[in-house]
XYZ file of C-alpha atoms in Angstrom:
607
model
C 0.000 0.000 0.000
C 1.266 3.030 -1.066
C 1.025 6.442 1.019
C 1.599 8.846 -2.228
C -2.229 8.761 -3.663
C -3.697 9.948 -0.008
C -0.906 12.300 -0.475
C -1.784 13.602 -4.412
C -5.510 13.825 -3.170
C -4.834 15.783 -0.078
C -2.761 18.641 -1.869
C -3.932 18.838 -5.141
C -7.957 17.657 -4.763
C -8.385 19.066 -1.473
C -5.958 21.776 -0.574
C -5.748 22.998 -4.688
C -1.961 23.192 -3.385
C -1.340 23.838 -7.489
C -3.194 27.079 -7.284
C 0.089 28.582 -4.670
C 2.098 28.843 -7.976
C 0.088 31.717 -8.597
C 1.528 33.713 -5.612
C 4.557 35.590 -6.834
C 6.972 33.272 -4.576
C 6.094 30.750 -5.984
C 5.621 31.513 -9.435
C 8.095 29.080 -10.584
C 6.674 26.207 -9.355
C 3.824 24.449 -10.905
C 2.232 20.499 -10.705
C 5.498 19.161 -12.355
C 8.188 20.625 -9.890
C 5.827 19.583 -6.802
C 5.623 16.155 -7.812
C 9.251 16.378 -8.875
C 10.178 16.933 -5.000
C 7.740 14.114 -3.707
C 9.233 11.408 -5.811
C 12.556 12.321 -4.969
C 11.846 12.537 -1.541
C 9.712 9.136 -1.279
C 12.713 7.579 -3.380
C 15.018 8.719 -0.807
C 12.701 7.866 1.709
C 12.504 4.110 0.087
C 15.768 3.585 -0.029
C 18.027 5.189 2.359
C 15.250 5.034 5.525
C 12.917 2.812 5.266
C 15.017 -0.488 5.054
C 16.913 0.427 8.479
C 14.205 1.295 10.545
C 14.779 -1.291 12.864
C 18.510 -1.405 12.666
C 18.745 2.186 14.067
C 16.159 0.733 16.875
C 19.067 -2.128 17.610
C 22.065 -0.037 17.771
C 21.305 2.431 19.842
C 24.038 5.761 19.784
C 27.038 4.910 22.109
C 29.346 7.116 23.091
C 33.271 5.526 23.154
C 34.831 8.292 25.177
C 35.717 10.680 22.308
C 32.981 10.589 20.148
C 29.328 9.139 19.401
C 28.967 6.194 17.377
C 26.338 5.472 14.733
C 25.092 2.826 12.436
C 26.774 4.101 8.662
C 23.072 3.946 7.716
C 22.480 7.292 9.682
C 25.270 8.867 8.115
C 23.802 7.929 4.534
C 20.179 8.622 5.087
C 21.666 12.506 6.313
C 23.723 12.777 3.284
C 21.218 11.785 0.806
C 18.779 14.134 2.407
C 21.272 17.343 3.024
C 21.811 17.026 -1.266
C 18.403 16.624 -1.982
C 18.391 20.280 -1.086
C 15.317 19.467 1.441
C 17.323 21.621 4.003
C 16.715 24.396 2.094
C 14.035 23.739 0.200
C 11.784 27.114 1.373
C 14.330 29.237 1.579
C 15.549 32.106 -1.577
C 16.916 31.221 -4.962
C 19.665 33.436 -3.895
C 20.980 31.387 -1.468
C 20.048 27.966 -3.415
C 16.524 27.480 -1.986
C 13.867 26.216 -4.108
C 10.992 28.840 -2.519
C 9.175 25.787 -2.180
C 5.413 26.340 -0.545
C 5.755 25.125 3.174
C 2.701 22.808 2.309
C 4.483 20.882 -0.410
C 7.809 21.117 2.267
C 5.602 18.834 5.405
C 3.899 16.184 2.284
C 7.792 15.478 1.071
C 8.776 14.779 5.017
C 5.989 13.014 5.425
C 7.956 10.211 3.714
C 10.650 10.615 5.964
C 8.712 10.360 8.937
C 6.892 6.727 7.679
C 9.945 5.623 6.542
C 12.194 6.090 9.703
C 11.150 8.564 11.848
C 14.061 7.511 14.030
C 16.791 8.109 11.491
C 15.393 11.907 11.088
C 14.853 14.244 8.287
C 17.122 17.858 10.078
C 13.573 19.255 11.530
C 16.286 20.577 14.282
C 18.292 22.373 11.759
C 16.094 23.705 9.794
C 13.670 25.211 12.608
C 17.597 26.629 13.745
C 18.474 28.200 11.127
C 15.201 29.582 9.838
C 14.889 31.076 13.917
C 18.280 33.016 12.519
C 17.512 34.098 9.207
C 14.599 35.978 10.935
C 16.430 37.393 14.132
C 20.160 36.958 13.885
C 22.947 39.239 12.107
C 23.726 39.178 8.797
C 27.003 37.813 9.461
C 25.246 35.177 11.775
C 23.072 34.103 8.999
C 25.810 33.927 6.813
C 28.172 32.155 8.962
C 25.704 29.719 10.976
C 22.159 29.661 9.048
C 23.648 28.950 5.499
C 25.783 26.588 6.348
C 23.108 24.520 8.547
C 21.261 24.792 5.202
C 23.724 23.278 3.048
C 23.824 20.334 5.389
C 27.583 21.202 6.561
C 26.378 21.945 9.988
C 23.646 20.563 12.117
C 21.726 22.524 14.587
C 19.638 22.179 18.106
C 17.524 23.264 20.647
C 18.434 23.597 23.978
C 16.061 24.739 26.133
C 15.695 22.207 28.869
C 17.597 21.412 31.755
C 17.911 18.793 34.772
C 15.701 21.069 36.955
C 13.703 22.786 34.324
C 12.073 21.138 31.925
C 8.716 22.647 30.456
C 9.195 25.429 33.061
C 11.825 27.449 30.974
C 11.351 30.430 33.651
C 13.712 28.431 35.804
C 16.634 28.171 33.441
C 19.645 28.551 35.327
C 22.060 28.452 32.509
C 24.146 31.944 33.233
C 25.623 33.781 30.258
C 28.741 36.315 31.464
C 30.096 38.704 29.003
C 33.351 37.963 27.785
C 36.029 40.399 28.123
C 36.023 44.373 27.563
C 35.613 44.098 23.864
C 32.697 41.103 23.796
C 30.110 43.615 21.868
C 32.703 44.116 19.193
C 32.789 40.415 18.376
C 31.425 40.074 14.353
C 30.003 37.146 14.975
C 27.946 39.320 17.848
C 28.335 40.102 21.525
C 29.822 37.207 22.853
C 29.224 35.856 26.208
C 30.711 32.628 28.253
C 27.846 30.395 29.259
C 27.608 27.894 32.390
C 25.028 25.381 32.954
C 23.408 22.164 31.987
C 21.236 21.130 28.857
C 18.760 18.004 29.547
C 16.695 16.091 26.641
C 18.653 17.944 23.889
C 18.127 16.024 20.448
C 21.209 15.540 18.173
C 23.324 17.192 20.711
C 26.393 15.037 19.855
C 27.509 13.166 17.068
C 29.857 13.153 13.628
C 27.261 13.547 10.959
C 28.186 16.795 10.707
C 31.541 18.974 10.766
C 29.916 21.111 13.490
C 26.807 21.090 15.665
C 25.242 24.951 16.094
C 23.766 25.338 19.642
C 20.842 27.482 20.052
C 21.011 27.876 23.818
C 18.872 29.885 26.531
C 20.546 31.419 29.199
C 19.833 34.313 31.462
C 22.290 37.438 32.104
C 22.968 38.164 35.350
C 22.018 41.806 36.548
C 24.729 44.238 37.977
C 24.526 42.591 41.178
C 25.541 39.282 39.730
C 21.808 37.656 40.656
C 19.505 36.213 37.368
C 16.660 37.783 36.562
C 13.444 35.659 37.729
C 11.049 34.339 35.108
C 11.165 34.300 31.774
C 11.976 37.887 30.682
C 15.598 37.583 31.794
C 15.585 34.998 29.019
C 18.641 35.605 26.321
C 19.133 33.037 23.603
C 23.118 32.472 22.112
C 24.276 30.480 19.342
C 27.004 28.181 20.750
C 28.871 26.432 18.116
C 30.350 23.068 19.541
C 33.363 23.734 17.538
C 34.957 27.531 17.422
C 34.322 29.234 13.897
C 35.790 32.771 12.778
C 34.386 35.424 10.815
C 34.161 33.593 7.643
C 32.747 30.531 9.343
C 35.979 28.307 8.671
C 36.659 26.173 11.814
C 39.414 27.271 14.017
C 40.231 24.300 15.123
C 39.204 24.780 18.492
C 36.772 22.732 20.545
C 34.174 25.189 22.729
C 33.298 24.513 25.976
C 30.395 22.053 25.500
C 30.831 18.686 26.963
C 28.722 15.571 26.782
C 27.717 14.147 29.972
C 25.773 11.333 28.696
C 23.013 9.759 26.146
C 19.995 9.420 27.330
C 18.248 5.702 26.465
C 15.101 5.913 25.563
C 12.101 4.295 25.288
C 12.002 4.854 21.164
C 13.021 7.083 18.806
C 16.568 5.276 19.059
C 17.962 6.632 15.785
C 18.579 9.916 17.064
C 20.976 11.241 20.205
C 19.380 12.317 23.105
C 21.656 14.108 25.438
C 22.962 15.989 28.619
C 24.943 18.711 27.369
C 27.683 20.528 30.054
C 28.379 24.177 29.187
C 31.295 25.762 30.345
C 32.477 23.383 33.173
C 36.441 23.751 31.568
C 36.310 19.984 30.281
C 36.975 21.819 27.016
C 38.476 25.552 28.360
C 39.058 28.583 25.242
C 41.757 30.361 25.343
C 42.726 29.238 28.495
C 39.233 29.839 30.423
C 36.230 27.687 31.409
C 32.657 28.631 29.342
C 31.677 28.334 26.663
C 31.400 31.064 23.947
C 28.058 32.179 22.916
C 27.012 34.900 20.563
C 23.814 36.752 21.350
C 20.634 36.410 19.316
C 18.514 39.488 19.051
C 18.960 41.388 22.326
C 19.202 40.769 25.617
C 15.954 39.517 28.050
C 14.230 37.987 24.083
C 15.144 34.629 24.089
C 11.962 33.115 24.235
C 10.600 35.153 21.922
C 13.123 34.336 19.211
C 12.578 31.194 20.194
C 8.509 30.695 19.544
C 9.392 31.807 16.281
C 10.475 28.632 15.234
C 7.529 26.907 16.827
C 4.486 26.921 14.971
C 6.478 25.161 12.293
C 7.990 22.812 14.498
C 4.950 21.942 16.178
C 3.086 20.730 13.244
C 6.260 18.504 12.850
C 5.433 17.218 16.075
C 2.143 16.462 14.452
C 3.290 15.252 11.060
C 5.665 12.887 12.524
C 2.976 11.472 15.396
C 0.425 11.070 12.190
C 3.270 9.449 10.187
C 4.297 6.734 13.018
C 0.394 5.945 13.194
C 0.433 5.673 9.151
C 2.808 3.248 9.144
C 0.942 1.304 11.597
C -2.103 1.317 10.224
C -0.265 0.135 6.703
C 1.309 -2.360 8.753
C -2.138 -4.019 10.363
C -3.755 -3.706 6.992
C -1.428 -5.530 5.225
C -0.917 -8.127 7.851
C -4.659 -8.383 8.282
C -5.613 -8.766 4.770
C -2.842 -11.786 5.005
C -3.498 -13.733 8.335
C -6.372 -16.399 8.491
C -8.218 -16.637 11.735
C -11.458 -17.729 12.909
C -14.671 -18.188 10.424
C -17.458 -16.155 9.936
C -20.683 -16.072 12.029
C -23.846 -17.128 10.555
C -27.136 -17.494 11.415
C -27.074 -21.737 12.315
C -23.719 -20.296 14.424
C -20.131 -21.040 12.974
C -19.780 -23.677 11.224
C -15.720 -25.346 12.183
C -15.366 -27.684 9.044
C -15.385 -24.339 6.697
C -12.659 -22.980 5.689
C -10.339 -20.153 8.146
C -11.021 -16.448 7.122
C -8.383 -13.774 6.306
C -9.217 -11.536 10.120
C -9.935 -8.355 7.464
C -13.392 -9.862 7.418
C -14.287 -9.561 10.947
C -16.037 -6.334 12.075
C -14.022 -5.664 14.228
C -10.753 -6.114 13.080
C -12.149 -3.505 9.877
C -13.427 -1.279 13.102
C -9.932 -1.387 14.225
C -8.903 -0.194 11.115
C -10.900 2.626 10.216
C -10.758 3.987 13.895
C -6.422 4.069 12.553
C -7.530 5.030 8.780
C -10.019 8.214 10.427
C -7.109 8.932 12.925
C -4.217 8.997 10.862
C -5.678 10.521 7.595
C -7.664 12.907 9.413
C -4.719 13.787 11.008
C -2.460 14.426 8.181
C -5.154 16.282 6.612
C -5.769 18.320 9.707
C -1.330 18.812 9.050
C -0.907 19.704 5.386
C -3.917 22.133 6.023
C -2.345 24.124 8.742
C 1.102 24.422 6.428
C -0.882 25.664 3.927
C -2.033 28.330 6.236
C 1.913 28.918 7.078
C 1.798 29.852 3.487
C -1.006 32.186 3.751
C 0.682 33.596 6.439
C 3.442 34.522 4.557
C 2.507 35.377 0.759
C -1.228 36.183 0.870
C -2.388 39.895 1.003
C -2.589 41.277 4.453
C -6.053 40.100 5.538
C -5.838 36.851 4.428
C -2.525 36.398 5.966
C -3.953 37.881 9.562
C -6.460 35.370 9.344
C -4.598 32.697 8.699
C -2.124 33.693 11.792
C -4.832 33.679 14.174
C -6.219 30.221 12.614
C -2.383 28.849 13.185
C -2.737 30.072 16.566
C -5.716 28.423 17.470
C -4.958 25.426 15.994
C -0.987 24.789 16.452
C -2.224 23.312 20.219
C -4.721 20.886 17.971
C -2.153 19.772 15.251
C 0.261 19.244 17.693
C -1.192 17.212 20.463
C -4.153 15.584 18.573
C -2.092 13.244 16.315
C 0.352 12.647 19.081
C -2.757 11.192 21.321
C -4.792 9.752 19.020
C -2.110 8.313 16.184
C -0.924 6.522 19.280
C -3.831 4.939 19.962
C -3.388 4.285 16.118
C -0.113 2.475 17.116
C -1.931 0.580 19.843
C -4.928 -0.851 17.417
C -2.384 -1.859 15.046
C -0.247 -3.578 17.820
C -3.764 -5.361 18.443
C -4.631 -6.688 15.207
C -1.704 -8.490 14.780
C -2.616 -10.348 18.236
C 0.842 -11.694 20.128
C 2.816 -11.161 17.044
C 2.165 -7.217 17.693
C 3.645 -7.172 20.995
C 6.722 -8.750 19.316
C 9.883 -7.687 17.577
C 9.440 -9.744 14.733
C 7.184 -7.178 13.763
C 7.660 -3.077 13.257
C 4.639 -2.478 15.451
C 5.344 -2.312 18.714
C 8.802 0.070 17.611
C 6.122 2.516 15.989
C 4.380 2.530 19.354
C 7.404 3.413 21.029
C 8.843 5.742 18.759
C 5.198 7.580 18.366
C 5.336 7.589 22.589
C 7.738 10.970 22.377
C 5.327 12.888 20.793
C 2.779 14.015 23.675
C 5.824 15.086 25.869
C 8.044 16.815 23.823
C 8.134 20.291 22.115
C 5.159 21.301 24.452
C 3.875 18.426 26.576
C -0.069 17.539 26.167
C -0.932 19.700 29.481
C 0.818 22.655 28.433
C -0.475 22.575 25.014
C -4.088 21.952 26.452
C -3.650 24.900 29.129
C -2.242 27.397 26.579
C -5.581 26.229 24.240
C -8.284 26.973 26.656
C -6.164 29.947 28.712
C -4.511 31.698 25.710
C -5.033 31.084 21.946
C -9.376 30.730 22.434
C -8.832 34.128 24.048
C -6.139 35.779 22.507
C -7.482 38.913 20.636
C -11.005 38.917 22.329
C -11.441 35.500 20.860
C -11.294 36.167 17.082
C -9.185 33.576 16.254
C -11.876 31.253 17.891
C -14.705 33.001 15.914
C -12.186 32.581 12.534
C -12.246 29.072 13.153
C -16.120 28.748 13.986
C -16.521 31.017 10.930
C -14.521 28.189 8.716
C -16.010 25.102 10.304
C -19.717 26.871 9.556
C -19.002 27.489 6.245
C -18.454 23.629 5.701
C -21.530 22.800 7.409
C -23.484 25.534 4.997
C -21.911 23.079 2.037
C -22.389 19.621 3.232
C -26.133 20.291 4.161
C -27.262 20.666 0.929
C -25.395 16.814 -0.072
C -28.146 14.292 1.511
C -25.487 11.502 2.598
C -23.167 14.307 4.372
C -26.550 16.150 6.186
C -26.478 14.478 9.012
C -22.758 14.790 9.775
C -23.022 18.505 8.879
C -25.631 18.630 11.661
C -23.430 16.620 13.976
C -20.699 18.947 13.728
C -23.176 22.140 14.077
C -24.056 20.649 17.342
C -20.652 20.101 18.526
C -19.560 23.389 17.580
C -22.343 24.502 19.289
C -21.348 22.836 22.781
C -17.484 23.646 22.535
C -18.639 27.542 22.559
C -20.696 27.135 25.231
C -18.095 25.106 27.347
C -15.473 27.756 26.763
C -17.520 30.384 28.125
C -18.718 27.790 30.548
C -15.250 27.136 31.513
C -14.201 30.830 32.123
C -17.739 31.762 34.245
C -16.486 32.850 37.325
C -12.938 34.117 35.655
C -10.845 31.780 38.157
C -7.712 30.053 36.107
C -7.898 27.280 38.317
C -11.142 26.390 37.870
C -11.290 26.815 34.406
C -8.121 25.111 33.371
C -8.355 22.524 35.765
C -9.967 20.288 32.968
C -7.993 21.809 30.013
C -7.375 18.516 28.479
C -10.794 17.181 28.305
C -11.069 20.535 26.716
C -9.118 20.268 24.197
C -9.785 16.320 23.262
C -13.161 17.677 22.742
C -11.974 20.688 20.867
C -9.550 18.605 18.818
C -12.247 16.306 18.020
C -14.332 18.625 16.896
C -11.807 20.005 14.622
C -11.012 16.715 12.949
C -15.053 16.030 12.202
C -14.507 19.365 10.625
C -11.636 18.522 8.396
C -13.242 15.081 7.901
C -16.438 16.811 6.602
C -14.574 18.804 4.124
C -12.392 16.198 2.888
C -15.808 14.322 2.311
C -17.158 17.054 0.073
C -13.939 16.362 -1.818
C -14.792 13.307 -2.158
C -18.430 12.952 -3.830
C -17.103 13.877 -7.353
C -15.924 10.219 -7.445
C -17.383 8.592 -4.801
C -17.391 4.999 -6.636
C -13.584 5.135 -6.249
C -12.306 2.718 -3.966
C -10.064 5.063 -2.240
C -12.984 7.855 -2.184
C -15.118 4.907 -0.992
C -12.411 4.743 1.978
C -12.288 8.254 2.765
C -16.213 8.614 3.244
C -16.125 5.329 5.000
C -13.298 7.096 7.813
C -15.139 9.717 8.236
C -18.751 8.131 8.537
C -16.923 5.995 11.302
C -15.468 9.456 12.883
C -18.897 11.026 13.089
C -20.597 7.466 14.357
C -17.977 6.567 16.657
C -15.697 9.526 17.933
C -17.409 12.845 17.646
C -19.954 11.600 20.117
C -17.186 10.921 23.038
C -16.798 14.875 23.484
C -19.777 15.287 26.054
C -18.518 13.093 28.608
C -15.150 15.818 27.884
C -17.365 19.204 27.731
C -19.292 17.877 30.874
C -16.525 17.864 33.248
C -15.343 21.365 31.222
C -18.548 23.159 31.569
C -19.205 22.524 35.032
C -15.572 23.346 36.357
C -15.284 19.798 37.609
C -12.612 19.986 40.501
C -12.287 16.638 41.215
C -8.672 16.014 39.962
C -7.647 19.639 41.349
C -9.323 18.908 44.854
C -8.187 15.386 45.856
C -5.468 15.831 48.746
C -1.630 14.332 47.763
C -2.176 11.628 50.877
C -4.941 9.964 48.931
C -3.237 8.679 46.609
């Protein structure tokens, strides 16, 4: 089973992705050149990720005393992807991009993220250096964001540490400046940095000549004390080896140590480190710290920062909905393969008759369309949000307001949806294969515990639930709320004049219906804790609602030729989404609406 003609129907059918070539950015581009970069991407993808899957699960990074190892696989699969251009793919023609729309960009990594997941496709990198094209120097573009894009250089995020991990206001990473003439430094004001990194993501290794740090840190006031919360914030780019002003290597380690790999549950492939900064392992010019050049100025870390994540975020998404796809393949194929049991008639079953193939039993098929509606949906629910990325930045100045409050609304959704529910994808398909699942004789049970990253990091599913219901349905005096409602209406207005979609369109009114009322429900008496106390039932039920949405418009798609097999299939996932899943968001709203305290009341000793 192939993923590319889910793919060709979501972009072109659905999203009319062809029509972006109109946009002056991308008026090179057309049909041809977009499915030039999705066949060499899947190729790629085929060939170089795919097959070693499972090896990169086996040989887990170790760490020899001087350097990380890797399987030669992960050294090929970066290659092959840094000279596909990929790295670059949305940036200018001037410096070798391809000004490829962001929406064609996440359907090529898609691939990537079926294939091996594990192995990675430089999301890292190029969330790095696209954070320093839009706030750093010239000369820090030049040196650091150009050559992450040519696939020299690698980049990271280092945010957490051992005592802070989602709470970022208690970084205690300190950033000193370094010596009378550190604001004169071309690369930018250059500081020494102390402190520990925790959960950092391809934090060592030799795939690359260098590794480009994006670190947070806070500057200590005159008084030598940091700054509490998070507007004492700075960010730094701290290259693991020293560069000059021309971005050749000096050959000189900086003062960045690895303290260990972390091993994890899944996602194998990739390093997953404690990072040292500036304890002397590796001392410059004679000192302890290492060097770090400012970003922006001082006290607007985190707000360089978020700039990268919107786009990272739906790659959260993306690759949750692509470890679920490959599941689902997975469980098809191996269910449409695997005789078991015999079919129930009405004299009972009859034991002399032949075995079945477990694809005919109901509940194996409900099995799979509960993965199909998740995992689709999901991607649908991804490609559509990167399309509004691109509204954001080439449409006129209305439509690209609108579609930043939309992204706003929705990043919490695309994020954490497909990261809850494309696990429970993962889970059905581990299921369907019975005791074989919970093997490793088959890829399963890997995808389960690769996909098992995705509701902690880059925002964990609390956060991203509390900063739904507390922030983004607020935001503006709610209008990116009433966008959305606005959007979702409009679908219902179309689908209730096609008889076989009426009912769904109604189903979806309704819920729309109940997920305003629970918002305002929620914030009644204007106490935070009583209205985010139930933030994630909140925003299951919002995120379900969102996904009948995108279901219900896919399904308008999808009556042209709805004697198509695959067309057949899409209706069918989202008849079983309305039937089966849209209904489960009262028990949610309930708990939302009356400010349930249960879970916030219960004292610690009862447990």
């Amino acid at each position: 089973m192939s993923l590319r003609p889910t793919v060709d129907f979501l972009l072109y059918d659905w999203l009319k992705a062809e029509g972006l070539s109109g946009r002056e950015r991308f008026a090179d581009h057309s049909r041809e050149t977009f499915d030039a970069v999705l066949d060499t991407c899947e190729r790629i993808a085929r060939e170089k990720y795919a097959p070693f899957n499972r090896l990169v699960d086996i040989e887990e990074p170790e760490f020899d005393g001087e350097k990380v190892i890797l399987p030669q696989a992960t050294q090929d699969a970066w290659d092959a992807y840094a000279e596909s251009g990929m790295l670059s793919a949305a940036q200018d023609y001037d410096i070798e991009g391809m000004q490829l729309p962001y929406t064609v960009e996440a359907a090529a990594n898609a691939f990537f993220a079926m294939a091996s997941v594990s192995i990675g496709g430089g999301m890292l990198t190029v969330g790095n250096a696209n954070l320093l094209m839009a706030h750093g120097t010239e000369k820090q573009k030049q040196v650091f964001a150009l050559t992450e894009f040519s696939g020299r250089w690698s980049g990271t995020m280092c945010l957490s540490e051992p005592q802070a991990g989602s709470s970022l206001s208690d970084v205690a990473t300190r950033a000193t400046p370094d010596g009378a003439d550190h604001a004169d430094d071309p690369l930018g004001p250059r500081y020494r940095l102390k402190g520990n990194k925790m959960w950092i993501s391809a934090g060592e290794h030799e795939l690359t000549e260098n590794i480009i740090h994006l670190v947070l840190a806070k500057i200590p006031d005159e008084n030598g004390k940091l700054v509490p919360g998070v507007r004492g914030i700075s960010l730094f780019i701290v290259p693991k080896k020293l560069v000059d002003a021309e971005g050749n290597l000096t050959g000189e380690r900086n003062d960045v140590a690895l303290a260990g790999l972390n091993h994890k549950c899944g996602w194998r492939g990739t390093t997953n480190t404690l990072l040292n900064f500036g304890e002397g392992k590796y001392p410059v010019r004679g000192d302890s710290g290492a060097v770090g050049y400012l970003v922006g100025k001082p006290g607007e870390g985190l707000k360089c920062m978020f700039h990268m994540m919107n786009e990272a975020r739906i790659g959260v998404g993306l690759a949750a909905t692509m470890l679920g796809m490959a599941g689902y393949h997975a469980s098809l194929d191996y269910a449409k393969n695997r005789p078991q049991g015999r079919p129930m008639s009405n004299g009972g079953k009859d034991s002399a008759a032949p075995q079945v193939r477990i694809i005919e039993h109901a509940d194996v098929k409900r099995m799979l369309l509960a993965q199909k509606s998740y995992c689709e949906g999901s991607l649908a629910l991804g490609l559509y949000c990167a399309r509004l990325v691109d509204e954001h930045h080439t449409a006129d100045a209305e439509a690209a307001n609108e579609a930043r409050l939309l992204l706003e609304v929705l990043t919490p959704i695309v994020k954490s949806w497909p990261s809850e529910w494309c696990l429970e994808a993962n889970s059905l398909a581990i299921q369907i294969h019975g005791g074989y699942g919970y093997t490793r004789d088959f890829p399963v049970e890997q995808y389960w515990r690769d996909n098992r990253l995705n509701m902690i990091h880059e925002g964990t599913h609390g956060i991203q639930a509390m900063d739904l219901l507390g922030r983004k349905v607020l935001m503006e005096q709610g209008k990116g709320l009433a966008l959305l409602a606005g959007r979702i209406n409009a679908t219902i207005e179309r689908a209730i004049q096609v008889p076989s979609l009426a009912a769904h369109a109604n189903a979806l009114g309704k819920a729309l219906q109940d997920v305003g009322a629970a918002t305002k429900a929620a914030w009644a008496t204007g106490v935070p804790g009583e209205a985010l106390a139930n933030a994630v039932p909140y925003m299951q039920a919002f995120g379900h609602t969102v996904l009948a949405w995108i279901w219900l418009d896919v399904a308008l798609s999808s009556q042209d030729k709805a004697d198509d097999m695959a067309q057949k299939g899409r209706l069918a996932a989202a008849q079983f989404f309305f039937h089966y899943e849209l209904p489960k968001i009262g028990a949610w709203l309930q708990v939302v609406s009356s400010r349930d305290q249960t879970c916030a009341d219960v004292p610690e000793d009862a447990f």
